[in-house]
Short mmCIF file of C-alpha atoms in Angstrom, two decimals:
data_model
loop_
_atom_site.label_atom_id
_atom_site.label_comp_id
_atom_site.label_asym_id
_atom_site.label_seq_id
_atom_site.Cartn_x
_atom_site.Cartn_y
_atom_site.Cartn_z
CA VAL A 239 78.36 35.23 -1.24
CA TRP A 240 79.76 33.69 1.99
CA SER A 241 76.72 34.69 4.06
CA MET A 242 74.44 33.36 1.33
CA LEU A 243 76.36 30.09 1.29
CA GLN A 244 76.14 29.89 5.09
CA CYS A 245 72.42 30.58 4.92
CA GLU A 246 71.97 27.83 2.33
CA ARG A 247 74.01 25.44 4.51
CA ALA A 248 71.94 26.37 7.55
CA GLU A 249 68.73 25.76 5.59
CA LEU A 250 70.09 22.45 4.29
CA LYS A 251 71.07 21.43 7.82
CA ARG A 252 67.58 22.33 9.07
CA LEU A 253 65.99 20.23 6.33
CA VAL A 254 68.27 17.27 7.07
CA VAL A 255 67.42 17.49 10.77
CA ALA A 256 63.71 17.63 9.92
CA LEU A 257 64.02 14.59 7.64
CA VAL A 258 65.90 12.63 10.30
CA LEU A 259 63.22 13.51 12.88
CA ILE A 260 60.45 12.43 10.52
CA LEU A 261 62.21 9.15 9.68
CA PHE A 262 62.94 8.43 13.34
CA SER A 263 59.39 9.11 14.42
CA THR A 264 58.02 7.01 11.53
CA PHE A 265 60.22 4.03 12.44
CA PHE A 266 59.53 4.45 16.18
CA TRP A 267 55.76 4.53 15.68
CA ALA A 268 55.87 1.61 13.25
CA PHE A 269 57.65 -0.48 15.90
CA PHE A 270 55.37 0.84 18.66
CA GLU A 271 52.27 0.00 16.66
CA GLN A 272 53.47 -3.50 15.79
CA SER A 273 53.65 -4.19 19.50
CA GLY A 274 50.08 -2.88 19.98
CA GLY A 275 51.39 0.07 21.96
CA SER A 276 48.70 2.64 21.18
CA LEU A 277 45.84 0.22 21.70
CA ALA A 278 47.25 -0.82 25.08
CA ILE A 279 47.49 2.83 26.11
CA VAL A 280 43.92 3.47 24.96
CA ALA A 281 42.65 0.36 26.76
CA GLU A 282 44.30 1.47 29.99
CA ARG A 283 43.13 5.08 29.68
CA ILE A 284 39.47 4.36 28.93
CA SER A 285 39.38 2.04 31.95
CA GLN A 286 40.01 5.00 34.27
CA PRO A 287 37.08 6.31 36.34
CA ASP A 288 37.06 9.73 34.67
CA ALA A 289 36.47 8.09 31.26
CA LYS A 290 33.31 6.28 32.36
CA GLY A 291 31.09 9.11 31.12
CA GLY A 292 32.81 9.21 27.73
CA PHE A 293 36.09 10.10 26.15
CA ILE A 294 37.69 11.55 23.04
CA LEU A 295 40.50 9.81 21.19
CA ASP A 296 42.56 12.52 19.50
CA GLY A 297 44.71 11.11 16.70
CA PHE A 298 43.78 7.49 17.26
CA PRO A 299 43.14 5.34 15.37
CA ARG A 300 45.36 6.35 12.45
CA THR A 301 44.90 3.27 10.27
CA VAL A 302 42.10 0.86 9.40
CA PRO A 303 43.78 -2.05 11.26
CA GLN A 304 43.95 0.16 14.36
CA ALA A 305 40.26 1.04 13.91
CA GLU A 306 39.36 -2.64 13.64
CA ALA A 307 41.38 -3.40 16.79
CA LEU A 308 39.68 -0.48 18.56
CA ASP A 309 36.26 -1.80 17.52
CA ARG A 310 37.12 -5.19 19.04
CA LEU A 311 38.44 -3.58 22.24
CA LEU A 312 35.33 -1.43 22.66
CA ALA A 313 33.05 -4.40 21.96
CA ARG A 314 34.81 -6.43 24.67
CA LYS A 315 34.32 -3.54 27.10
CA GLY A 316 30.68 -3.00 26.09
CA ILE A 317 31.40 0.53 24.86
CA LYS A 318 29.73 2.00 21.78
CA LEU A 319 31.64 4.44 19.61
CA THR A 320 29.20 7.27 18.94
CA ALA A 321 31.00 9.51 16.45
CA VAL A 322 34.21 10.05 14.55
CA ILE A 323 34.97 13.68 13.73
CA GLU A 324 36.73 14.54 10.49
CA LEU A 325 38.15 18.06 10.53
CA ARG A 326 37.92 19.17 6.89
CA VAL A 327 40.75 21.50 5.90
CA ASP A 328 42.09 23.21 2.80
CA GLU A 329 45.63 21.91 2.31
CA GLY A 330 46.69 24.95 0.28
CA ILE A 331 45.59 27.34 3.00
CA LEU A 332 47.38 25.26 5.64
CA MET A 333 50.58 25.41 3.57
CA ARG A 334 50.30 29.19 3.30
CA ARG A 335 49.71 29.44 7.06
CA ILE A 336 52.92 27.50 7.70
CA GLU A 337 54.88 29.69 5.31
CA THR A 338 53.47 32.88 6.87
CA ARG A 339 54.15 31.65 10.41
CA ILE A 340 57.77 30.86 9.49
CA GLU A 341 58.24 34.29 7.90
CA ASP A 342 56.75 35.99 10.97
CA MET A 343 58.92 33.98 13.36
CA LYS A 344 62.05 34.75 11.35
CA ALA A 345 61.15 38.45 11.36
CA ARG A 346 60.84 38.34 15.16
CA GLY A 347 64.10 36.40 15.50
CA GLN A 348 62.35 33.38 17.00
CA THR A 349 63.59 29.81 16.74
CA ILE A 350 61.76 27.68 14.22
CA ARG A 351 61.30 23.99 14.93
CA ALA A 352 63.17 21.77 12.49
CA ASP A 353 59.94 20.03 11.47
CA ASP A 354 57.91 23.22 11.08
CA ASN A 355 58.29 23.77 7.35
CA PRO A 356 56.44 23.13 4.12
CA GLU A 357 58.53 20.04 3.28
CA SER A 358 57.68 18.33 6.58
CA PHE A 359 54.03 19.25 6.13
CA LYS A 360 54.02 17.61 2.69
CA VAL A 361 55.50 14.42 4.18
CA ARG A 362 52.91 14.37 7.01
CA LEU A 363 50.13 15.06 4.53
CA ALA A 364 51.27 12.20 2.28
CA ALA A 365 51.34 9.87 5.29
CA TYR A 366 47.82 11.02 6.24
CA ASN A 367 46.50 10.42 2.73
CA GLN A 368 48.08 6.97 2.53
CA GLN A 369 47.42 5.66 6.05
CA THR A 370 44.67 7.66 7.73
CA ALA A 371 42.33 8.82 4.95
CA PRO A 372 41.08 5.22 4.43
CA LEU A 373 39.43 5.58 7.84
CA LEU A 374 36.88 7.96 6.33
CA PRO A 375 34.98 5.35 4.29
CA TYR A 376 35.50 2.83 7.11
CA TYR A 377 33.61 5.02 9.59
CA GLN A 378 31.24 6.42 6.97
CA HIS A 379 30.08 2.85 6.28
CA GLN A 380 29.31 2.55 10.02
CA ASN A 381 27.38 5.88 9.93
CA LYS A 382 29.72 7.32 12.55
CA LEU A 383 31.62 9.88 10.47
CA VAL A 384 30.77 13.53 11.16
CA GLU A 385 32.45 16.22 9.05
CA VAL A 386 33.41 19.49 10.74
CA ASP A 387 34.87 22.51 8.95
CA GLY A 388 38.34 22.80 10.47
CA MET A 389 39.27 26.09 8.81
CA GLY A 390 37.86 28.44 11.43
CA THR A 391 39.51 29.80 14.54
CA VAL A 392 40.39 27.43 17.36
CA GLU A 393 37.31 28.67 19.22
CA GLN A 394 34.99 28.14 16.23
CA VAL A 395 36.26 24.63 15.53
CA GLY A 396 36.10 23.81 19.24
CA LEU A 397 32.47 24.90 19.38
CA LYS A 398 31.58 22.77 16.37
CA THR A 399 33.25 19.68 17.84
CA THR A 400 31.50 20.29 21.16
CA ARG A 401 28.17 20.18 19.31
CA VAL A 402 29.12 16.82 17.80
CA ARG A 403 30.07 15.48 21.24
CA SER A 404 26.63 16.35 22.55
CA LEU A 405 24.83 14.29 19.89
#
């Protein structure tokens, strides 16, 4: 019973740590975004010589207001956004992958990150659905949205996105 209680306490502690990390990162990014942090970083980065031939923004924009600000930035710089890639995934399969990975890591005695668990995934997924999913119709209306099946191997998905980049 004692080891079970300790295990439950350890699991509870891990979940509390994960929740604190999620809350901290949410508040940090909210503050960062209010100050225009991401857009300033993007503006600086795409001004570099190696970005003159094109660039990929991974994970930005995350909201419609960010997308609108990005559109204004690109227009000022005379840059045309050619495509936005949506990686289509099966949420249920992703959840099972996380659960399997955790089981495998535990079996090997490996350390599991505090935010690598189904609960954290559900929180991130809810944030995506609330904040980022509205980008899909935004870019679809501009005829820039390209759907890519994101359920293959890293190599397969990489190949598909490379094809989009060459359009």
